[in-house]
XYZ file of C-alpha atoms in Angstrom:
571
model
C -5.478 54.227 38.309
C -6.021 52.545 35.281
C -4.738 48.852 34.942
C -3.761 46.429 32.073
C -4.406 42.920 32.878
C -2.632 39.635 30.755
C -3.821 36.221 31.401
C -1.977 33.428 29.240
C -4.681 30.675 28.322
C -1.716 28.845 26.417
C 2.096 29.264 26.022
C 2.480 30.645 29.726
C 5.640 29.300 30.915
C 5.232 26.749 27.910
C 5.986 26.422 24.297
C 2.665 25.628 22.221
C -1.007 26.587 22.272
C -0.552 30.101 22.175
C -3.457 32.187 23.792
C -2.961 35.593 25.460
C -5.987 37.363 26.887
C -5.323 41.168 27.221
C -7.738 43.495 28.957
C -6.812 47.097 28.505
C -8.923 50.575 28.640
C -12.357 48.386 29.122
C -11.497 46.452 25.969
C -10.876 42.387 25.904
C -8.590 40.995 22.882
C -7.382 37.438 22.480
C -4.018 37.141 20.889
C -3.420 33.994 19.226
C -5.553 31.105 19.276
C -3.338 27.799 18.751
C -3.118 24.243 19.568
C -0.589 21.965 21.515
C 1.106 19.680 19.426
C 2.084 17.589 22.697
C -1.306 16.315 23.474
C -4.078 14.252 21.577
C -7.008 15.291 24.245
C -8.828 18.096 25.374
C -5.416 19.960 26.744
C -4.517 20.530 23.083
C -6.963 23.399 22.982
C -6.809 26.570 25.410
C -9.242 26.421 28.111
C -11.702 28.823 26.852
C -14.210 28.301 29.901
C -11.997 30.782 31.764
C -13.463 33.417 29.776
C -17.094 32.286 29.989
C -18.739 29.223 31.247
C -22.081 29.910 29.168
C -22.872 32.015 26.521
C -20.884 33.110 22.982
C -17.440 34.518 23.488
C -18.705 37.340 21.224
C -20.072 38.756 24.183
C -16.858 39.111 25.975
C -14.154 39.501 23.521
C -13.675 42.739 21.366
C -11.598 41.303 18.812
C -9.241 38.187 18.294
C -5.750 38.795 16.526
C -3.628 35.798 14.973
C 0.153 36.825 14.658
C 0.888 33.837 11.905
C -0.044 30.849 10.415
C 1.791 28.270 12.716
C -0.636 26.054 14.312
C 0.474 26.604 17.792
C -0.897 29.941 16.929
C -3.699 29.558 14.654
C -4.762 25.618 15.186
C -7.555 26.127 17.794
C -9.222 29.169 16.062
C -12.355 27.134 13.964
C -12.852 25.337 17.272
C -12.973 28.714 19.018
C -15.280 30.312 16.493
C -17.447 27.832 15.531
C -17.806 25.162 18.231
C -17.230 27.563 21.457
C -18.991 30.490 19.434
C -17.671 33.828 18.344
C -18.960 36.157 15.731
C -16.820 39.240 16.379
C -13.758 40.429 14.103
C -10.527 38.326 13.637
C -7.495 39.952 12.241
C -4.542 38.562 10.375
C -2.397 39.421 7.591
C -2.945 38.795 3.999
C -0.531 35.709 3.721
C -1.529 34.435 7.053
C -5.213 34.685 5.758
C -4.265 32.960 2.667
C -2.044 29.976 4.137
C -4.182 29.337 7.521
C -6.796 27.373 6.002
C -4.498 24.938 3.902
C -2.475 24.223 6.831
C -5.848 23.941 9.119
C -7.415 21.350 6.689
C -4.293 19.351 6.274
C -4.197 18.714 10.046
C -7.986 18.213 10.220
C -7.236 15.165 7.710
C -4.523 13.876 9.704
C -6.459 13.990 13.162
C -10.162 13.148 11.714
C -9.820 11.150 8.253
C -6.890 9.190 9.631
C -6.689 8.923 13.365
C -10.541 8.793 13.398
C -10.934 11.649 16.078
C -13.958 12.816 17.304
C -15.043 16.387 18.909
C -13.052 18.113 16.329
C -13.703 21.037 13.452
C -15.001 20.335 10.092
C -13.706 21.596 6.826
C -17.080 23.652 6.839
C -16.021 25.054 10.040
C -12.560 26.194 8.915
C -14.398 28.225 5.947
C -17.185 29.850 7.953
C -14.338 30.622 10.537
C -12.295 32.492 7.651
C -15.161 34.335 6.505
C -14.809 36.405 10.020
C -11.391 37.229 9.227
C -10.315 41.022 8.386
C -6.715 41.295 6.568
C -4.292 43.634 8.111
C -1.283 45.587 6.108
C 1.731 46.158 7.505
C 2.138 49.667 9.374
C -1.744 50.483 8.668
C -3.443 51.652 11.774
C -6.940 49.842 12.070
C -9.735 51.090 14.114
C -11.614 48.232 15.772
C -13.784 50.358 17.134
C -14.149 54.189 18.321
C -11.490 53.587 21.044
C -9.456 50.396 20.191
C -6.949 50.536 17.412
C -4.371 48.207 16.221
C -1.024 48.347 14.165
C 0.874 45.618 12.695
C 4.908 45.496 11.900
C 7.334 42.744 10.226
C 7.868 40.097 12.265
C 10.190 37.684 10.095
C 9.836 34.255 11.205
C 7.385 32.984 8.656
C 5.868 34.383 5.729
C 3.380 36.930 6.996
C 4.227 36.971 10.337
C 3.372 40.438 12.405
C 3.748 41.624 15.668
C 0.705 43.873 16.804
C 0.541 47.140 18.639
C -2.730 47.485 20.278
C -3.734 51.150 21.731
C -6.732 51.919 23.671
C -6.298 55.925 24.422
C -2.948 56.309 25.836
C -2.492 52.685 27.062
C -0.561 50.467 24.602
C 0.476 46.853 24.326
C 2.850 45.127 21.893
C 2.613 41.235 21.304
C 5.129 40.238 19.363
C 3.948 36.359 18.019
C 7.138 34.731 16.964
C 9.575 36.389 15.595
C 13.351 36.533 14.253
C 15.834 39.586 14.629
C 18.254 38.020 11.980
C 17.608 38.324 8.366
C 17.919 34.878 6.816
C 18.008 33.776 2.758
C 14.228 34.497 2.204
C 12.860 36.796 4.808
C 13.914 39.873 6.408
C 14.493 40.905 10.221
C 11.828 41.893 12.933
C 11.314 45.531 13.076
C 9.091 47.986 14.981
C 9.432 51.656 15.882
C 10.217 53.467 19.246
C 6.546 53.371 20.169
C 7.187 53.015 24.058
C 4.229 50.502 25.313
C 3.044 49.969 28.792
C 3.809 46.567 28.120
C 5.926 44.182 25.795
C 4.474 40.714 25.340
C 7.488 38.663 24.021
C 7.906 35.121 22.824
C 11.139 33.712 24.849
C 11.571 30.250 23.137
C 15.109 30.609 23.240
C 15.763 32.683 26.394
C 18.863 31.301 27.589
C 20.681 30.809 23.769
C 22.899 33.048 21.914
C 23.079 31.122 18.255
C 26.735 31.204 16.826
C 27.179 32.424 13.352
C 24.438 31.777 10.530
C 27.153 30.823 8.115
C 28.746 28.299 10.263
C 25.324 26.465 11.157
C 24.671 26.482 7.591
C 28.256 24.996 6.940
C 27.517 22.164 9.446
C 24.352 21.521 7.945
C 25.472 20.813 4.248
C 28.413 18.780 5.701
C 26.150 16.368 7.423
C 23.997 15.784 4.659
C 26.675 15.418 2.333
C 28.514 12.745 4.572
C 25.234 10.657 5.151
C 24.909 10.912 1.130
C 28.319 9.662 0.508
C 28.198 6.718 2.715
C 24.842 5.862 1.294
C 22.249 6.950 4.008
C 18.991 8.674 3.608
C 18.454 11.726 5.423
C 14.954 12.745 6.557
C 14.233 16.732 7.468
C 10.936 17.130 9.506
C 9.862 20.432 8.482
C 6.755 22.710 8.577
C 5.278 23.457 5.159
C 6.134 26.784 4.938
C 9.287 28.716 6.696
C 12.191 26.704 7.250
C 11.436 24.588 4.586
C 12.121 27.203 2.129
C 15.419 28.372 4.101
C 16.809 24.822 3.693
C 15.527 24.265 0.432
C 17.356 27.189 -1.139
C 20.415 26.146 1.186
C 20.592 22.479 -0.337
C 19.788 23.728 -3.988
C 22.979 25.973 -4.343
C 24.945 23.362 -2.601
C 23.659 20.625 -4.989
C 24.469 22.883 -8.080
C 27.860 23.868 -6.726
C 28.766 19.882 -6.024
C 27.161 18.917 -8.940
C 25.396 16.175 -6.576
C 23.006 13.705 -8.316
C 21.197 12.169 -4.873
C 17.464 13.134 -5.131
C 16.085 15.483 -3.086
C 12.442 15.124 -2.250
C 9.721 17.439 -0.783
C 6.372 16.182 0.589
C 3.712 16.227 -2.571
C 1.881 19.272 -2.963
C 3.230 21.363 -0.745
C 6.201 22.622 -3.078
C 3.579 23.901 -5.561
C 1.570 25.547 -2.711
C 4.365 26.760 -0.906
C 5.991 28.514 -4.616
C 2.544 29.684 -5.421
C 2.262 31.771 -2.106
C 6.006 33.064 -2.070
C 5.209 34.330 -5.607
C 1.892 36.050 -4.325
C 3.560 37.673 -1.522
C 6.660 38.346 -2.809
C 6.701 41.750 -0.777
C 7.190 39.989 2.219
C 10.560 38.312 1.394
C 13.821 39.873 1.947
C 15.459 42.334 -0.447
C 17.504 40.210 -2.428
C 14.980 37.924 -3.557
C 12.921 40.927 -4.367
C 15.498 42.394 -6.738
C 16.000 38.679 -8.348
C 12.607 37.841 -8.528
C 12.022 38.566 -12.346
C 15.170 37.340 -13.566
C 15.032 34.178 -11.169
C 12.331 32.711 -9.062
C 14.335 31.508 -5.916
C 11.582 29.265 -5.488
C 11.692 27.312 -8.254
C 14.223 24.403 -7.812
C 15.538 22.140 -10.187
C 17.412 19.631 -7.811
C 13.948 19.314 -5.640
C 10.919 17.059 -6.741
C 7.590 16.138 -5.327
C 7.928 12.981 -3.084
C 5.635 10.177 -3.129
C 5.348 7.660 -0.400
C 6.504 4.611 -2.397
C 9.892 6.249 -2.646
C 10.599 5.848 0.761
C 11.482 2.011 0.070
C 13.766 3.167 -2.804
C 17.622 1.778 -2.424
C 20.300 4.180 -2.450
C 20.774 7.959 -0.771
C 18.228 10.534 -0.684
C 17.128 13.630 1.289
C 13.631 14.284 1.937
C 11.876 17.138 3.878
C 8.620 15.718 5.140
C 5.722 17.620 7.299
C 5.337 18.004 10.252
C 8.219 19.304 11.653
C 8.225 17.487 15.050
C 7.536 14.411 14.262
C 3.910 14.048 15.763
C 1.944 12.704 12.927
C 1.799 12.486 9.255
C 4.225 11.873 6.474
C 7.688 12.929 8.482
C 6.660 9.931 11.315
C 5.854 7.656 8.574
C 9.197 7.770 6.934
C 10.890 8.043 10.374
C 9.332 4.733 11.390
C 10.708 3.115 8.299
C 14.444 4.688 8.149
C 14.585 4.495 12.336
C 16.249 1.102 12.191
C 19.231 1.532 9.777
C 22.391 3.509 11.448
C 23.441 4.678 7.988
C 20.271 7.011 7.680
C 20.226 10.254 9.681
C 17.383 12.687 11.066
C 18.141 16.448 11.209
C 15.633 18.447 13.390
C 15.993 22.005 12.368
C 14.021 23.738 14.975
C 12.063 23.520 18.039
C 10.358 20.525 19.409
C 7.451 20.731 21.781
C 7.598 18.481 25.044
C 5.446 15.016 24.223
C 6.264 14.871 20.468
C 8.605 12.076 19.092
C 10.989 14.626 18.000
C 11.469 16.158 21.560
C 12.217 12.407 22.923
C 14.764 11.468 20.373
C 16.456 14.827 20.825
C 16.876 13.890 24.603
C 18.491 10.395 23.783
C 15.528 8.232 23.548
C 16.463 5.132 21.734
C 13.527 3.165 22.161
C 10.199 4.756 21.420
C 6.712 3.372 22.683
C 4.386 3.867 19.419
C 0.531 3.372 18.889
C -0.569 -0.254 19.495
C 2.304 -0.444 22.365
C 4.709 -1.269 19.511
C 8.204 -0.704 20.544
C 10.551 1.278 17.866
C 14.512 1.134 18.213
C 16.135 4.362 17.005
C 19.546 3.576 15.443
C 19.863 6.463 12.933
C 21.760 9.445 13.894
C 19.806 12.072 14.838
C 21.000 15.536 14.586
C 19.865 18.900 16.106
C 20.549 21.917 14.227
C 19.015 25.405 14.970
C 17.630 26.936 12.080
C 14.704 27.881 13.816
C 13.505 31.256 13.055
C 12.941 32.479 16.788
C 14.499 35.305 18.237
C 17.473 34.043 20.719
C 18.353 36.135 24.046
C 20.290 38.359 22.001
C 17.136 39.097 19.762
C 15.228 39.838 22.236
C 17.238 41.981 24.161
C 17.515 43.915 20.781
C 13.745 44.351 20.721
C 13.379 45.885 24.305
C 15.846 48.503 22.846
C 13.836 49.073 19.622
C 10.386 49.535 21.507
C 11.527 50.599 24.881
C 8.701 49.168 26.750
C 7.666 50.484 30.341
C 7.033 47.004 31.497
C 7.884 43.359 29.948
C 6.145 40.019 29.956
C 7.292 36.697 28.787
C 5.350 34.001 27.315
C 6.141 31.038 24.902
C 8.912 29.475 26.666
C 10.158 27.164 29.250
C 9.771 28.209 32.947
C 13.525 27.638 34.146
C 14.707 29.557 30.801
C 12.115 32.276 31.326
C 13.649 33.034 34.843
C 17.048 33.487 33.771
C 16.062 36.080 30.942
C 13.671 38.069 33.170
C 16.671 38.795 35.491
C 18.660 39.687 32.672
C 15.736 42.118 31.227
C 15.530 43.731 34.681
C 19.068 44.137 35.643
C 19.596 45.550 32.297
C 16.496 47.754 31.515
C 15.653 48.355 34.824
C 11.901 47.476 33.992
C 9.602 45.106 35.760
C 9.390 41.873 33.894
C 6.493 39.153 34.126
C 6.086 35.276 33.257
C 2.812 34.407 34.151
C 1.816 30.532 33.978
C -1.618 29.492 32.267
C -4.523 30.710 34.016
C -2.603 33.311 36.179
C -3.380 37.130 35.549
C -0.532 39.501 35.792
C -1.815 43.201 36.591
C 0.107 46.263 35.457
C -0.855 49.924 36.623
C -0.333 52.553 33.806
C 0.222 56.201 34.274
C -1.383 57.471 31.247
C 0.166 60.741 29.825
C -1.968 63.246 28.022
C -0.392 65.171 25.271
C -0.942 68.742 25.374
C -0.541 71.681 22.441
C 0.791 74.590 24.031
C 1.222 78.254 22.640
C 4.769 78.998 22.053
C 4.321 82.677 23.073
C 2.572 81.436 26.068
C 5.320 79.034 26.914
C 8.258 81.611 26.506
C 6.256 84.213 28.841
C 5.914 81.530 31.443
C 9.493 80.443 31.203
C 10.463 84.140 31.512
C 8.448 84.914 34.304
C 9.766 81.700 35.943
C 6.156 80.374 36.215
C 5.194 77.043 36.034
C 2.990 75.506 32.688
C 0.358 73.057 33.814
C -0.617 70.245 31.701
C -4.113 69.300 31.344
C -6.423 67.286 28.676
C -6.307 69.390 25.611
C -4.189 72.357 24.683
C -3.014 75.671 26.315
C -2.980 79.078 24.774
C -2.459 82.713 26.081
C -5.703 84.506 26.635
C -4.951 87.211 23.954
C -4.505 84.238 21.495
C -7.717 82.621 22.378
C -9.734 85.779 22.375
C -8.142 86.710 18.921
C -9.065 82.826 17.463
C -12.517 82.899 18.656
C -13.474 86.546 17.970
C -14.529 87.180 21.603
C -14.139 90.544 23.588
C -12.862 90.874 27.102
C -14.995 92.502 29.829
C -14.122 93.693 33.086
C -16.559 92.740 36.475
C -16.191 94.865 39.532
C -17.713 93.804 42.595
C -18.453 95.972 45.794
C -19.172 95.342 49.494
C -20.123 97.678 52.132
C -19.361 97.756 55.505
C -20.289 100.139 58.575
C -18.341 100.632 61.828
C -18.426 103.198 64.760
C -15.645 105.432 65.027
C -15.557 109.127 66.043
C -12.288 109.973 64.281
C -12.066 111.823 60.705
C -12.328 109.752 57.813
C -8.526 110.020 57.183
C -7.683 108.788 60.673
C -10.193 105.995 60.452
C -8.371 105.057 57.087
C -4.972 105.233 58.503
C -5.782 103.177 61.657
C -7.218 100.341 59.539
C -4.010 100.420 57.577
C -2.058 100.221 60.556
C -4.235 97.008 62.117
C -4.030 95.264 58.526
C -0.344 95.586 58.280
C 0.293 93.949 61.601
C -2.350 91.259 61.079
C -1.955 90.380 57.633
C 1.781 89.158 57.292
C 3.191 88.416 53.429
C 0.240 90.478 52.031
C 0.917 93.528 49.963
C -0.768 96.477 51.761
C -0.428 100.176 50.495
C -1.691 103.617 51.784
C -2.383 105.850 48.417
C -2.327 109.240 47.848
C -5.533 109.245 46.467
C -7.018 108.452 49.998
C -7.311 104.912 49.416
C -5.870 101.399 51.184
C -5.115 98.767 48.586
C -4.679 95.154 49.845
C -3.423 93.077 47.132
C -6.143 93.755 44.532
C -9.039 94.782 47.328
C -9.348 98.931 47.081
C -10.703 100.203 50.498
C -12.422 103.663 50.823
C -13.712 105.250 53.852
C -16.785 108.050 54.313
C -18.731 109.167 57.217
C -22.534 108.253 56.645
C -24.874 111.132 56.109
C -27.140 110.293 58.771
C -24.534 109.808 61.560
C -20.785 111.528 61.448
C -19.571 108.695 63.816
C -20.733 105.967 61.665
C -18.281 105.238 59.042
C -19.034 103.401 55.584
C -16.049 101.226 54.312
C -16.388 100.335 50.725
C -14.281 97.483 49.398
C -14.076 97.136 45.647
C -12.194 94.424 43.186
C -12.450 93.585 39.361
C -11.803 90.740 37.275
C -11.258 90.466 33.725
C -13.713 87.833 32.182
C -14.502 86.520 28.649
C -18.547 86.333 28.041
C -19.386 83.287 25.433
C -22.700 83.944 24.314
C -24.628 80.365 23.723
């Protein structure tokens, strides 16, 4: 039986470093190629030696598909293609192709130029890698080769994020990447048609969470920011450059306008302009409200939010700062956090998931003394708040997607093992399908029952049903013989087959025939045997005649004959 094999090289019972290998119909596909934000050593990249220990990856992979531009999904791509070696096609949507190299370069600067790390990709490697990218349009079926085809669906989450339907023959897999089933202030909800894949590979970041009303969360967020500003405190909101940043900027912009607040709001230098440029360029990827009002007012041109300069962090008085990156693991957000951590008037609001090992994860777990680089200890006195504006599907959203796609099997990645286990049980109970959650390096094998679609003549179907017959399905199509002859312009012919048998019998020819008839009746139970008036016996479609031999009257000759209707094709 045919099989589909799925092996996570990253994001197996873990969040971060998404990289999933799928073998389907003799094709090998890599889904995402991310880096782990919690590590600074070799563990930050997937272990590509699992695929091959010598030779380039091109020989083993048919294509690579990137779901969106977050670094935990694309951060290892230049390393994989340029340093390990891969020259095959890389697929991603147009917005992902535009934004991906900017985020990769920003991270390279932090890692190499500021931290001085080696064994990392260069700016040129990022450019060379992006030359291999083939952009995808939503709902467009792309033929990778004669047998492998892929199709992208809207995933919400961030600008350009896509779920991918992979098909080889009648076998198929859907990979969600990160997705959001709830529309927000700037993006729509994820959607896929009822494609019934053999396996649905879904992220499960919030596998046990059912979020409260979005409006309640927004109200709590604005209340906390306002209270901190009123008491003269500074508010740090660590975000990634695109995504939740724009969502929260729209929220604060409208609140500042309504409340006529004067405290400054800042965003990391340069990123506001870049983000605004890409949202303008890819406006069709935003939600309906923004598309409708875009000509009158661009929602991403903010009056109250200004570019941040690092010297502003020391300014007296209240302020709100959006700084990158989002988990406080490096960069400007970490520098500002170090400066503001000692003042209890200040506040840090973590608006999304934080990977284990990052400063963000440590402070959310209540750690108040942090060991920083150079063995310095940082006392955390500011208020720490977690408000989930994360654009991942919650448990309810994951179940909703399963109802949409109707998969035959389910496989969970990009989540914590304990939470996955809980969701796995819920899925198997509600949908009566197998659900898998392999760890990194562990292979899940699913046996498939490929169905072959068959076109059948309506007349033939009706005739078979009327006769109580069974229509057999095969590879291709079924038509009645009359219709086939008519369409192909062929004639039907009759072939007659005969066989002569001699036996010794002194009786007359009619007596011999009668004795044969009686004998056949007694031994061939269940067969139709007739003695016909024309002096023949018929066994089903075989006709038996008896005549005496010209040389010897006691020798009887039995002539057996039967016919077939056949069609000759002239080659």
